[in-house]
mmCIF file with all atom_site columns, C-alpha atoms in Angstrom:
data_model
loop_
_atom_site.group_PDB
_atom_site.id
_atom_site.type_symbol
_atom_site.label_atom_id
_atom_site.label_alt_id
_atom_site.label_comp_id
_atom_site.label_asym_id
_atom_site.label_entity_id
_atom_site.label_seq_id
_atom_site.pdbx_PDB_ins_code
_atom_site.Cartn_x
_atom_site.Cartn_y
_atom_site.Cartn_z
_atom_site.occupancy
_atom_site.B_iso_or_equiv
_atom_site.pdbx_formal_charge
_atom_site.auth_seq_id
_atom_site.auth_comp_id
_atom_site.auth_asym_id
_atom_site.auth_atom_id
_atom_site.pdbx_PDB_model_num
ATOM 1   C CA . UNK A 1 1   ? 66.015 -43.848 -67.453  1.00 0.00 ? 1   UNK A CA 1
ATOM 2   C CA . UNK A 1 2   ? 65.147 -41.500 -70.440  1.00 0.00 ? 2   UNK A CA 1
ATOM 3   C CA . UNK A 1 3   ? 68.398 -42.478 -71.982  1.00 0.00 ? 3   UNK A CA 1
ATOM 4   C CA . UNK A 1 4   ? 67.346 -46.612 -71.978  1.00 0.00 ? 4   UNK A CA 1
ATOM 5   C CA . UNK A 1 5   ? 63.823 -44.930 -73.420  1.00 0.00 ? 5   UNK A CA 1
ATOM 6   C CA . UNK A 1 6   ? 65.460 -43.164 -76.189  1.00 0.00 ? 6   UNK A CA 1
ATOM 7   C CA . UNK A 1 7   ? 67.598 -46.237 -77.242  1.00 0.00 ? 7   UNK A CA 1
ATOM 8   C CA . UNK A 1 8   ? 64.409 -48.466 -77.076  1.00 0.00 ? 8   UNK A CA 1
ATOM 9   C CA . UNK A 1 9   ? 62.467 -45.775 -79.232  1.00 0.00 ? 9   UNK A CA 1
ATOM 10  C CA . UNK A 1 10  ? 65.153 -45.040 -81.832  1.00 0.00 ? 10  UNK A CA 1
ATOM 11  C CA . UNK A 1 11  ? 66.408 -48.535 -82.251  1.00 0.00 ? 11  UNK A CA 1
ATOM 12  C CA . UNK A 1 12  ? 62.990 -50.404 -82.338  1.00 0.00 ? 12  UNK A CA 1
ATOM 13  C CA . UNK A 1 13  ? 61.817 -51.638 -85.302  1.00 0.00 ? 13  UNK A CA 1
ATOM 14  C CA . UNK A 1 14  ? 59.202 -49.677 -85.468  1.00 0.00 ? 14  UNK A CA 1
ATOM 15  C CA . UNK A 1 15  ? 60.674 -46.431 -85.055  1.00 0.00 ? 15  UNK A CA 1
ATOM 16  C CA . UNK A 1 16  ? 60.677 -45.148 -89.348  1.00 0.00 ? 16  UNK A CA 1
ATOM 17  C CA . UNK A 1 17  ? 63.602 -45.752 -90.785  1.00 0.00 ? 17  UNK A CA 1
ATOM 18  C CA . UNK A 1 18  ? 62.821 -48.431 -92.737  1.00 0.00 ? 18  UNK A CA 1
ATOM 19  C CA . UNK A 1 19  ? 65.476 -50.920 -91.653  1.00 0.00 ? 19  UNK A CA 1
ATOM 20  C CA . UNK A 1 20  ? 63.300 -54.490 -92.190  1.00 0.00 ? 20  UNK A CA 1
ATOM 21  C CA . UNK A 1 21  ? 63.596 -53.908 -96.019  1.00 0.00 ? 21  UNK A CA 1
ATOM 22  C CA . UNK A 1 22  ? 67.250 -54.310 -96.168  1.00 0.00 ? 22  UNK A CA 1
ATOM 23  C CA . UNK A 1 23  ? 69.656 -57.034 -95.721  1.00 0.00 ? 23  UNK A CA 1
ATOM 24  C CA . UNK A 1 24  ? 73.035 -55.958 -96.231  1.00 0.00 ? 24  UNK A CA 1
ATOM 25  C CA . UNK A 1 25  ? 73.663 -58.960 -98.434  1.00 0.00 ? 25  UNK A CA 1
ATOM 26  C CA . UNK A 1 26  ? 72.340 -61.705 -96.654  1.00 0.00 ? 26  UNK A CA 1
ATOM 27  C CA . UNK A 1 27  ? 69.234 -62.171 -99.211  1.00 0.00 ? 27  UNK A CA 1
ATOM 28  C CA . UNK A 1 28  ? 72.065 -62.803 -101.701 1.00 0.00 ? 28  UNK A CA 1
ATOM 29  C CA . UNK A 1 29  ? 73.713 -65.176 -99.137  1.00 0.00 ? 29  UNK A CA 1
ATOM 30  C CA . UNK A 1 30  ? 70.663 -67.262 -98.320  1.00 0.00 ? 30  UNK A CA 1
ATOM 31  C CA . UNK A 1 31  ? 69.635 -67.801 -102.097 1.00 0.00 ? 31  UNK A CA 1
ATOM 32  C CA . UNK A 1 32  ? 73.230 -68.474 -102.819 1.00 0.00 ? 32  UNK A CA 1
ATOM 33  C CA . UNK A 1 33  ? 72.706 -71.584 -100.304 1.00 0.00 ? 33  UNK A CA 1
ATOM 34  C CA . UNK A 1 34  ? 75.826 -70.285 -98.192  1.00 0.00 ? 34  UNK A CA 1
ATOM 35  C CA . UNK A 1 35  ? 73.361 -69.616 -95.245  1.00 0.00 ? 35  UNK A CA 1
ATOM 36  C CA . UNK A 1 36  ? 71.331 -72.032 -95.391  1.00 0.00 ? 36  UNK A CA 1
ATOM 37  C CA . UNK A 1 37  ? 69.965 -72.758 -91.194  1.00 0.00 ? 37  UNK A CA 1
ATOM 38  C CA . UNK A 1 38  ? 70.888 -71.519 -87.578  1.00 0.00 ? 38  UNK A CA 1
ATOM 39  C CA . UNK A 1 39  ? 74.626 -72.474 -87.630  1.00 0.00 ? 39  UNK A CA 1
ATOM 40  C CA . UNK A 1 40  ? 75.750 -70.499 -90.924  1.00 0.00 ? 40  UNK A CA 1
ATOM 41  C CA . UNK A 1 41  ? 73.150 -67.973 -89.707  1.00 0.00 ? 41  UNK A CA 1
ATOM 42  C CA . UNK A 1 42  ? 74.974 -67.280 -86.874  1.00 0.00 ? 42  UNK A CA 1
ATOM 43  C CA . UNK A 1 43  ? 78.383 -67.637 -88.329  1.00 0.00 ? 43  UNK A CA 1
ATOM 44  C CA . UNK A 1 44  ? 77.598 -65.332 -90.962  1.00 0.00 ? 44  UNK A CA 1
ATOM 45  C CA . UNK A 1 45  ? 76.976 -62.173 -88.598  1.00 0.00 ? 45  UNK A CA 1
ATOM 46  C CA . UNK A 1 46  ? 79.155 -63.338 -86.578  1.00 0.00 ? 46  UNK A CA 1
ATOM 47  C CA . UNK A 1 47  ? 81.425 -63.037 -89.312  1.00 0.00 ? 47  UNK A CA 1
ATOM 48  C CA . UNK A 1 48  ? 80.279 -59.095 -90.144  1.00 0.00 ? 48  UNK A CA 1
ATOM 49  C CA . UNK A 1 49  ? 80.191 -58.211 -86.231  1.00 0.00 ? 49  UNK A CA 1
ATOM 50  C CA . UNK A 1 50  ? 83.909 -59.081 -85.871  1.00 0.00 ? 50  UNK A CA 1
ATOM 51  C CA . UNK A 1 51  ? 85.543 -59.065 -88.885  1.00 0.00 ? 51  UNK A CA 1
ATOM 52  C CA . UNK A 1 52  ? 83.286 -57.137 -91.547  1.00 0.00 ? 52  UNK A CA 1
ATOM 53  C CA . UNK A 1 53  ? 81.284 -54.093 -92.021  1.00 0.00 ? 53  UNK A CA 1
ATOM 54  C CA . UNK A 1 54  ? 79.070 -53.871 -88.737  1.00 0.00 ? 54  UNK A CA 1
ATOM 55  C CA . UNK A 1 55  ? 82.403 -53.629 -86.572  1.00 0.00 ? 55  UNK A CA 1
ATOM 56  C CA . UNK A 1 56  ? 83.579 -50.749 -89.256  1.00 0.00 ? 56  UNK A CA 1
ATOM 57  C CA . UNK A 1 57  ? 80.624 -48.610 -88.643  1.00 0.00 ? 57  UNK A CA 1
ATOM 58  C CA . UNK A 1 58  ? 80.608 -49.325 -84.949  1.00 0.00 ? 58  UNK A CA 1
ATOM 59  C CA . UNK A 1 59  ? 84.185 -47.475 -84.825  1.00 0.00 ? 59  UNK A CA 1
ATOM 60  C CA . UNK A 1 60  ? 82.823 -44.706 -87.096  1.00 0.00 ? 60  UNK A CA 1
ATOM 61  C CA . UNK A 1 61  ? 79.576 -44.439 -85.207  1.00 0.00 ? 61  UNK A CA 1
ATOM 62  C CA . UNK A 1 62  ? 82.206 -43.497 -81.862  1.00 0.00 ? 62  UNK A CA 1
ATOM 63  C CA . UNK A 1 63  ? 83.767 -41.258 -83.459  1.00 0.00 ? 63  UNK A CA 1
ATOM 64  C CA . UNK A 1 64  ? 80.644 -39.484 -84.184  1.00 0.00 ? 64  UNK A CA 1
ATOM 65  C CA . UNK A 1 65  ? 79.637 -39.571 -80.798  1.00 0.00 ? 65  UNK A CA 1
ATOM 66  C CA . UNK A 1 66  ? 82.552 -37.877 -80.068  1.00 0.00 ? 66  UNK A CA 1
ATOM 67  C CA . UNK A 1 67  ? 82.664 -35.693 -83.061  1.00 0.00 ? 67  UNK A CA 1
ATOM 68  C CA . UNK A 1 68  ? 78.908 -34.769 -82.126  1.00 0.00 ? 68  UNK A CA 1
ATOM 69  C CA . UNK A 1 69  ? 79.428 -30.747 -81.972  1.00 0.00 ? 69  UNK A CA 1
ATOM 70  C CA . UNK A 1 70  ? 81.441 -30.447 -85.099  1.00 0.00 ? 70  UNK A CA 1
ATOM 71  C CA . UNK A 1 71  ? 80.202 -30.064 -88.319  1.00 0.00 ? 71  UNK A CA 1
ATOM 72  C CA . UNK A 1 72  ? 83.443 -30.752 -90.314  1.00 0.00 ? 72  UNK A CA 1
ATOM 73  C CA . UNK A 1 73  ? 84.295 -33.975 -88.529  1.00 0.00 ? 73  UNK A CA 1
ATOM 74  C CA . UNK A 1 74  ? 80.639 -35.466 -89.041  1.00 0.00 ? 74  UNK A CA 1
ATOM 75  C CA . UNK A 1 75  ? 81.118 -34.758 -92.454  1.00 0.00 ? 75  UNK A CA 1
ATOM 76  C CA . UNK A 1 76  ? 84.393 -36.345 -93.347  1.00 0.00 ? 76  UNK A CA 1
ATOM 77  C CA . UNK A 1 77  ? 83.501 -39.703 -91.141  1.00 0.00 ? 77  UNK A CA 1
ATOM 78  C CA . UNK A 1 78  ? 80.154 -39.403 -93.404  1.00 0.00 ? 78  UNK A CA 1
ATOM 79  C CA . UNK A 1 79  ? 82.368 -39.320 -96.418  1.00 0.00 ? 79  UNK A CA 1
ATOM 80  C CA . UNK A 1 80  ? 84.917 -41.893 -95.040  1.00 0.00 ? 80  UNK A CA 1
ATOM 81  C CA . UNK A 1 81  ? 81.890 -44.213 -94.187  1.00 0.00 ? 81  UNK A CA 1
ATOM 82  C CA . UNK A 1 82  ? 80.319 -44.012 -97.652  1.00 0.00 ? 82  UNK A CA 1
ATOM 83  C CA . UNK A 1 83  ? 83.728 -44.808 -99.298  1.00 0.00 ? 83  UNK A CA 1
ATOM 84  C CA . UNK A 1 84  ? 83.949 -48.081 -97.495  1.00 0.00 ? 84  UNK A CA 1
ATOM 85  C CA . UNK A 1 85  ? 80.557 -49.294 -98.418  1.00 0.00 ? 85  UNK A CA 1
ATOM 86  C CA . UNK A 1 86  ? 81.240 -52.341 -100.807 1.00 0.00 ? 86  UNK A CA 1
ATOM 87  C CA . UNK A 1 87  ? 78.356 -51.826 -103.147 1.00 0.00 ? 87  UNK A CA 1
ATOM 88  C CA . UNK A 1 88  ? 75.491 -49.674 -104.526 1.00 0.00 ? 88  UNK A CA 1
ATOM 89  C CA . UNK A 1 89  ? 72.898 -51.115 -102.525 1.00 0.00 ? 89  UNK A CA 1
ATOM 90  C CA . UNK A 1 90  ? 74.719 -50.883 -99.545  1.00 0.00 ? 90  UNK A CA 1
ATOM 91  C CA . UNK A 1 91  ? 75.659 -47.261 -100.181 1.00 0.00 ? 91  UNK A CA 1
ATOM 92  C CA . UNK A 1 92  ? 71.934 -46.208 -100.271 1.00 0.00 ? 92  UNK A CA 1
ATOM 93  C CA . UNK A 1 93  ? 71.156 -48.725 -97.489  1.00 0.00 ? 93  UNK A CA 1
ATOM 94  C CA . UNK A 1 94  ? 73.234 -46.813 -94.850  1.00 0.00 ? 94  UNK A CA 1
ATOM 95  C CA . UNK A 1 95  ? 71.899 -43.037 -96.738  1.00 0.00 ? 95  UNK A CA 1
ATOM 96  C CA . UNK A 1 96  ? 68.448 -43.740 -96.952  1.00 0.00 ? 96  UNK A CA 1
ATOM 97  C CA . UNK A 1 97  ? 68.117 -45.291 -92.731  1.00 0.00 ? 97  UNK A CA 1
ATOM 98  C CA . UNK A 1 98  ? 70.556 -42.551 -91.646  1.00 0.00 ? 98  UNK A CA 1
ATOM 99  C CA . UNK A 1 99  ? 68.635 -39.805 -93.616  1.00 0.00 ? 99  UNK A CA 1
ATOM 100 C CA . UNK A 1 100 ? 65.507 -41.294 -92.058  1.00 0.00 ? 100 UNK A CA 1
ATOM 101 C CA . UNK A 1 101 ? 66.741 -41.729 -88.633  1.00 0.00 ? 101 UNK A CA 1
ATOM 102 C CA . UNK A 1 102 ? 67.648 -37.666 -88.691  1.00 0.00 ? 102 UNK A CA 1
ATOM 103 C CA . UNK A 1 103 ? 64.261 -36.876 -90.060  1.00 0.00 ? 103 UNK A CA 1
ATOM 104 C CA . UNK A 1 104 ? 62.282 -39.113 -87.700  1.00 0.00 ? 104 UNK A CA 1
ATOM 105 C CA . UNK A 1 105 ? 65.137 -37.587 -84.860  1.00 0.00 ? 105 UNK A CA 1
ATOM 106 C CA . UNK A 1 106 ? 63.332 -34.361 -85.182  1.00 0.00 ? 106 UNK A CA 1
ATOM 107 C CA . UNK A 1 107 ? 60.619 -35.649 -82.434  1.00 0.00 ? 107 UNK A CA 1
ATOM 108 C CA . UNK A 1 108 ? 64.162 -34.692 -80.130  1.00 0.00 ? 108 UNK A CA 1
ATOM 109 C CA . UNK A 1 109 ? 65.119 -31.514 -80.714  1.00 0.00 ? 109 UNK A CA 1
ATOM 110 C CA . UNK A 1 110 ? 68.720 -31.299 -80.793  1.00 0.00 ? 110 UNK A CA 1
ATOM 111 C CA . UNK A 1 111 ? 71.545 -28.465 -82.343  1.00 0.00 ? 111 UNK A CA 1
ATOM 112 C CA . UNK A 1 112 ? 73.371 -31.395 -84.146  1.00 0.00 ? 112 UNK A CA 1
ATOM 113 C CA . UNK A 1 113 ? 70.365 -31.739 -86.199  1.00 0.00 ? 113 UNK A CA 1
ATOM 114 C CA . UNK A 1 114 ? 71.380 -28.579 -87.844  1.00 0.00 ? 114 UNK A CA 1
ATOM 115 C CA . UNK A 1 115 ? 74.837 -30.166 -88.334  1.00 0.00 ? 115 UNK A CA 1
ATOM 116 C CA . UNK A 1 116 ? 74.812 -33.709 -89.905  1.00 0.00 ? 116 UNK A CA 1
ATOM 117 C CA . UNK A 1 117 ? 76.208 -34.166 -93.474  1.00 0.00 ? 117 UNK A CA 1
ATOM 118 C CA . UNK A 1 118 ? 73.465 -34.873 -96.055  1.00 0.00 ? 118 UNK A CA 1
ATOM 119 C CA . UNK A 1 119 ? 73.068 -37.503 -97.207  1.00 0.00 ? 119 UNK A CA 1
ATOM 120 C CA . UNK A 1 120 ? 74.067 -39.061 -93.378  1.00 0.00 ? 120 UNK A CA 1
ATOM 121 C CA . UNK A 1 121 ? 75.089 -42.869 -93.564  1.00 0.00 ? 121 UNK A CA 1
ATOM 122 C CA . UNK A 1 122 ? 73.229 -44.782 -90.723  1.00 0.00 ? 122 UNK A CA 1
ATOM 123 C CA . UNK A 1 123 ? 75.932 -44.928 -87.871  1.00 0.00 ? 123 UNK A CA 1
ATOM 124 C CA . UNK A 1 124 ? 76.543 -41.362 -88.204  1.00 0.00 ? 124 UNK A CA 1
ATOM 125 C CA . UNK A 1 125 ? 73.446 -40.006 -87.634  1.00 0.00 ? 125 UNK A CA 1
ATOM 126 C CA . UNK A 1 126 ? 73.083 -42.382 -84.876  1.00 0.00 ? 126 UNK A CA 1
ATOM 127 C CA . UNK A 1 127 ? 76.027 -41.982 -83.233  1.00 0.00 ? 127 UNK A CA 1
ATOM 128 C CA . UNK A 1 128 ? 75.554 -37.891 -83.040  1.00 0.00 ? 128 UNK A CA 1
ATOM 129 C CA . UNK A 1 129 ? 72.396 -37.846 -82.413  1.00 0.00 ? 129 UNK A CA 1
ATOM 130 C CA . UNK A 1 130 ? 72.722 -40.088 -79.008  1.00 0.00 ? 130 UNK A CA 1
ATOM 131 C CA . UNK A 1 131 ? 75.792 -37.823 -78.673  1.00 0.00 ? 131 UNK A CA 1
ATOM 132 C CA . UNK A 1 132 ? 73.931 -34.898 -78.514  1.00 0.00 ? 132 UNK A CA 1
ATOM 133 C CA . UNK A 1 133 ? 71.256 -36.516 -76.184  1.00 0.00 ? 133 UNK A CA 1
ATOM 134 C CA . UNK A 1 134 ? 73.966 -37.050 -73.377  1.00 0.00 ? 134 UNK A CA 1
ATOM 135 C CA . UNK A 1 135 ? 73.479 -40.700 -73.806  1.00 0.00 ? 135 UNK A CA 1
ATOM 136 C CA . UNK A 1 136 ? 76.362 -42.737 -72.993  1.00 0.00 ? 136 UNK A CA 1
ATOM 137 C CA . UNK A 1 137 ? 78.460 -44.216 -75.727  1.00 0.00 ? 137 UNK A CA 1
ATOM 138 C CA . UNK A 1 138 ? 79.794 -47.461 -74.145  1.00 0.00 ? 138 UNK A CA 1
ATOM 139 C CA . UNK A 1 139 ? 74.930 -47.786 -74.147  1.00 0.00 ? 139 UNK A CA 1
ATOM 140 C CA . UNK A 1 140 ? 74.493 -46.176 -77.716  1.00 0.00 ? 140 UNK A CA 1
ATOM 141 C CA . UNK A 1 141 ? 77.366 -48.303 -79.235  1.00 0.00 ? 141 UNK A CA 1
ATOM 142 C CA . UNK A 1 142 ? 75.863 -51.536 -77.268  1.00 0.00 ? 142 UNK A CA 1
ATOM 143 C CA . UNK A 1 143 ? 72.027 -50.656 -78.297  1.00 0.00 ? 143 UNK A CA 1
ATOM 144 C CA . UNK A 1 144 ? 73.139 -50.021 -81.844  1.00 0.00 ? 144 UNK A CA 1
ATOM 145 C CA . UNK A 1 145 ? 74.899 -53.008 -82.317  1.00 0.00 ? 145 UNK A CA 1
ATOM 146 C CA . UNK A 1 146 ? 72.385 -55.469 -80.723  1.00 0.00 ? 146 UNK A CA 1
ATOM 147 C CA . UNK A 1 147 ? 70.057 -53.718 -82.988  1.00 0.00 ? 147 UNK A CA 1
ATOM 148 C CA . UNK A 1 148 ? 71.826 -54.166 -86.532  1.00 0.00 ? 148 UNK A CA 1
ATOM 149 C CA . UNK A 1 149 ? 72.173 -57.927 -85.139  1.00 0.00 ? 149 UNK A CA 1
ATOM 150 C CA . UNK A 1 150 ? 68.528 -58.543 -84.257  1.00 0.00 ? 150 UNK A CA 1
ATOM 151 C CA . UNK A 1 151 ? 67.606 -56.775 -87.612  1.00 0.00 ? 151 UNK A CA 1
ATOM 152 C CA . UNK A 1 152 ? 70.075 -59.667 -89.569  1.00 0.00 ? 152 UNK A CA 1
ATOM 153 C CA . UNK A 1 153 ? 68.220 -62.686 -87.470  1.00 0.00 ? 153 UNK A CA 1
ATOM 154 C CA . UNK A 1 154 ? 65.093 -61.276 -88.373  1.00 0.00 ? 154 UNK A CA 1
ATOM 155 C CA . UNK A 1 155 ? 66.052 -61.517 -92.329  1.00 0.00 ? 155 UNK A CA 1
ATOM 156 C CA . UNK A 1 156 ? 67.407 -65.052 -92.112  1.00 0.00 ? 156 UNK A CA 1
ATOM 157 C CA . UNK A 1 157 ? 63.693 -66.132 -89.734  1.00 0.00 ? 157 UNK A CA 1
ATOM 158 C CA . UNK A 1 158 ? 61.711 -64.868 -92.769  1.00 0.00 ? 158 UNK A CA 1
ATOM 159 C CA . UNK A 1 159 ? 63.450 -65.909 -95.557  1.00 0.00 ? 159 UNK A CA 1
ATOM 160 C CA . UNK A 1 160 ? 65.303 -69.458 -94.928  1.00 0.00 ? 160 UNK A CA 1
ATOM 161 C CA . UNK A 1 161 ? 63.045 -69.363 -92.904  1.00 0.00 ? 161 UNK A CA 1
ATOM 162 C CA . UNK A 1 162 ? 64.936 -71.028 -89.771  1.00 0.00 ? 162 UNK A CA 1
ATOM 163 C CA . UNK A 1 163 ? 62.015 -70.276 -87.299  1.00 0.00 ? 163 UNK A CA 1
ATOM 164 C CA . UNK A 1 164 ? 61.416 -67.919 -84.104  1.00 0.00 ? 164 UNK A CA 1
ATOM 165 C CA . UNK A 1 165 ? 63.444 -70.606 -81.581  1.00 0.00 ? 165 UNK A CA 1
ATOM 166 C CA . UNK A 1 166 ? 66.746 -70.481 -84.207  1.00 0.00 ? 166 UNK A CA 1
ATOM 167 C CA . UNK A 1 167 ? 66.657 -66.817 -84.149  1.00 0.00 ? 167 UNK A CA 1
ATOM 168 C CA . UNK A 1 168 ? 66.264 -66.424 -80.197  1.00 0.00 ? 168 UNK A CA 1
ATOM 169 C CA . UNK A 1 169 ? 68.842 -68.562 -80.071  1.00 0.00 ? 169 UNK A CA 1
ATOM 170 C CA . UNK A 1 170 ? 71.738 -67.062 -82.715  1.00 0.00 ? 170 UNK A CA 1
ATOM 171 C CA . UNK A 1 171 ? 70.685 -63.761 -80.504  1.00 0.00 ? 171 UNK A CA 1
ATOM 172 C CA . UNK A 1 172 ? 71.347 -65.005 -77.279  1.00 0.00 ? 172 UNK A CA 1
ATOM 173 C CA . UNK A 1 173 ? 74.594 -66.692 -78.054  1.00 0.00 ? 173 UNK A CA 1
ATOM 174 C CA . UNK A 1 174 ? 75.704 -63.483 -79.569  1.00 0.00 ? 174 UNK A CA 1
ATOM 175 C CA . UNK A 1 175 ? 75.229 -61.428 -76.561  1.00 0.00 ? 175 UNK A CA 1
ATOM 176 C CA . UNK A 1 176 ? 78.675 -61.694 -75.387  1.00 0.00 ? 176 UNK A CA 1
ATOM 177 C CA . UNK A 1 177 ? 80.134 -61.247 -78.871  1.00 0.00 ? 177 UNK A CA 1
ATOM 178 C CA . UNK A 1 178 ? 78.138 -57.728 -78.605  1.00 0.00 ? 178 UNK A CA 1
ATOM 179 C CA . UNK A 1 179 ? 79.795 -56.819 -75.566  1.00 0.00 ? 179 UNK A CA 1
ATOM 180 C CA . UNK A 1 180 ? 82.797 -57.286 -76.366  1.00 0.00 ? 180 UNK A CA 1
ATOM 181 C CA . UNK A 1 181 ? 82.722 -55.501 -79.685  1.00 0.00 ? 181 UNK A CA 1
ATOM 182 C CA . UNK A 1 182 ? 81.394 -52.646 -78.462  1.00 0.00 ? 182 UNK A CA 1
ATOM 183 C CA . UNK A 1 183 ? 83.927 -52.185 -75.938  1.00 0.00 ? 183 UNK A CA 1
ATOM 184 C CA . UNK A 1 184 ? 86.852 -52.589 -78.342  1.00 0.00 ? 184 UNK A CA 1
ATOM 185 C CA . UNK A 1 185 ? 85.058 -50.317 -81.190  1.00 0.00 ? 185 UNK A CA 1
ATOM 186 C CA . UNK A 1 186 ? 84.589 -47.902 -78.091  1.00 0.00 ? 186 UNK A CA 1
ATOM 187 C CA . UNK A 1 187 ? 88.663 -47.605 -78.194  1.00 0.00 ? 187 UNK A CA 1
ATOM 188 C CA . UNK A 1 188 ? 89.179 -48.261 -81.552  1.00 0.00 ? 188 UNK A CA 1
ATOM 189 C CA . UNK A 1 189 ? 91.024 -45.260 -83.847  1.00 0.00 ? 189 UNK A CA 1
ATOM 190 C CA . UNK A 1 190 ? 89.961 -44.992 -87.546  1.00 0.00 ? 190 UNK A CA 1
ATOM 191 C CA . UNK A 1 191 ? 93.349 -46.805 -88.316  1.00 0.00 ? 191 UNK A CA 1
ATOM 192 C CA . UNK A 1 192 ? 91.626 -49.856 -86.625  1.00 0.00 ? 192 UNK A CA 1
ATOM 193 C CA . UNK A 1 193 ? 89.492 -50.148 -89.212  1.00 0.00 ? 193 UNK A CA 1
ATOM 194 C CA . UNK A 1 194 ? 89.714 -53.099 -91.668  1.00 0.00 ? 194 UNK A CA 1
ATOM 195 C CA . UNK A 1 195 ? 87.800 -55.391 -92.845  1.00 0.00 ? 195 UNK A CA 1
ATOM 196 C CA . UNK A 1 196 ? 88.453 -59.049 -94.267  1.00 0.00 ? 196 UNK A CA 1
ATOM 197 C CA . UNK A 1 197 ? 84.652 -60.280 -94.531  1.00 0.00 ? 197 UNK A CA 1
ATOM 198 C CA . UNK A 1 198 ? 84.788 -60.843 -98.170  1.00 0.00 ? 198 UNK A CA 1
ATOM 199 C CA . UNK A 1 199 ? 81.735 -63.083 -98.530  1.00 0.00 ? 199 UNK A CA 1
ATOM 200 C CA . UNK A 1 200 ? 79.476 -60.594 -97.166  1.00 0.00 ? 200 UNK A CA 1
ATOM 201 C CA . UNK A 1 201 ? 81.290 -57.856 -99.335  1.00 0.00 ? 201 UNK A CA 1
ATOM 202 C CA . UNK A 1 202 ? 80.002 -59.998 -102.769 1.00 0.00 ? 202 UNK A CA 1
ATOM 203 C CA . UNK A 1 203 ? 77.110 -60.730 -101.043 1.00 0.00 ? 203 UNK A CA 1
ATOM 204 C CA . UNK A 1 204 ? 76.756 -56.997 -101.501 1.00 0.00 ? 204 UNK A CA 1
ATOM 205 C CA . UNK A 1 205 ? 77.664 -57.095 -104.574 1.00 0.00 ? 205 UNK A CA 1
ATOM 206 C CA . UNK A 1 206 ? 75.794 -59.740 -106.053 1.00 0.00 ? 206 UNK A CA 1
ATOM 207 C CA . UNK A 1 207 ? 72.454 -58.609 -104.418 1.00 0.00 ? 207 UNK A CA 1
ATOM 208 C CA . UNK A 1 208 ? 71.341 -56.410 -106.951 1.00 0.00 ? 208 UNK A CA 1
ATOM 209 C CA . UNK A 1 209 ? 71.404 -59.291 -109.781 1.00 0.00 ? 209 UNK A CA 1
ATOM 210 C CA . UNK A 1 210 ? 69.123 -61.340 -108.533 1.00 0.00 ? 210 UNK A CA 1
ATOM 211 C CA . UNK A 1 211 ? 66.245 -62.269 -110.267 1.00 0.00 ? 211 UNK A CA 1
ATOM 212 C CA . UNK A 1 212 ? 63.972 -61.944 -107.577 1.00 0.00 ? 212 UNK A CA 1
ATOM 213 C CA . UNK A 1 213 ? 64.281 -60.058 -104.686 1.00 0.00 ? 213 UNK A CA 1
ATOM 214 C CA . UNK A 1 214 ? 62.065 -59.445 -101.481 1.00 0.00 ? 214 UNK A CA 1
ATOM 215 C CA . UNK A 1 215 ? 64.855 -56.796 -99.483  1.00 0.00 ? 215 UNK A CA 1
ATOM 216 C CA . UNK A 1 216 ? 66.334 -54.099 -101.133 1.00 0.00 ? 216 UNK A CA 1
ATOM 217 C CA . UNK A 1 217 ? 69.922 -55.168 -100.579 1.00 0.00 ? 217 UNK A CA 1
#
């Protein structure tokens, strides 16, 4: 039971790690008029869970849960994660949750505090932490993953706005998707990753020339 009350804590959106002001592109997306109501909502992180960057750090966020007790793995998947971010914004994105996910972390003592890389992109810090809590990875990945998706709904019910009834919906249909991602990042070696979501790549990209912005990515 404490682990399902550790996953609810940490992966809230309340817990401080300032997740609701980014939006890994979408903003871009949605202004762009490529996601433009529930369908290409849903197709779009759809897109990012299976083919883009949310299944890449789901196989680097196992990895640190397995890595969890040593330092110099922790900090060359932190390096190898930060290489594959596709843009600036995206780069602090991941540094600035996963350096605030450690920090608030602290409330849960823990020796792999001591060890993360700094700065600590999102998934890592995550990943080890949960690690380090005994909390199963198969849950963590599962919890984290559901997480990132609810966090991309929530962008797209503010800003197109598609409404609280859209959004329940792209998240329920994507339950299953979840699953079954989390399972195959669960297996997945660092040679599995790849990634072929190019739209949400420029997305990225594009983000930080837009004229007005409400997310900071």
């Amino acid at each position: 039971m404490s682990d399902l009350q550790k996953l609810l804590t940490w992966l809230s959106p309340a817990f401080p790690v300032g997740a609701f002001a980014w939006s890994a592109g979408l903003e871009a997306a949605i202004v762009k008029g490529v996601v433009i109501d529930r369908a290409s909502t849903q197709q779009w992180i759809e897109g990012i869970l299976a083919h883009g960057g949310l299944r890449t750090d789901a196989i680097l966020f196992a990895h640190a849960h397995r890595g969890s007790t040593h330092a110099t793995a922790l900090h060359d998947l932190a390096d190898l994660c930060l290489a594959l971010t596709p843009a600036r914004e995206r780069h602090d994105e991941t540094t600035i949750t996963g350096d605030a996910f450690a920090t608030a972390a602290k409330a849960w003592p823990s020796p792999v505090l001591d060890i993360l890389p700094r700065p600590c992109p999102y998934p890592i810090a995550v990943g080890a932490i949960a690690a380090s809590h005994g909390i199963e990875l198969q849950a963590a990945l599962t919890a984290y993953l559901t997480a990132t998706v609810h966090a991309q709904v929530s962008v797209a019910v503010r800003l197109i706005p598609i409404g609280q009834s859209d959004g329940l919906a792209i998240m329920a249909a994507l339950e299953r998707p979840i699953s079954e991602m989390a399972v195959l990042c669960e297996h997945a070696t660092l040679d599995d990753i790849g990634s072929i979501a190019y739209a949400a790549d420029i997305a990225q990209m594009a983000h930080e020339t837009l004229t007005t912005r409400i997310f900071r990515s």
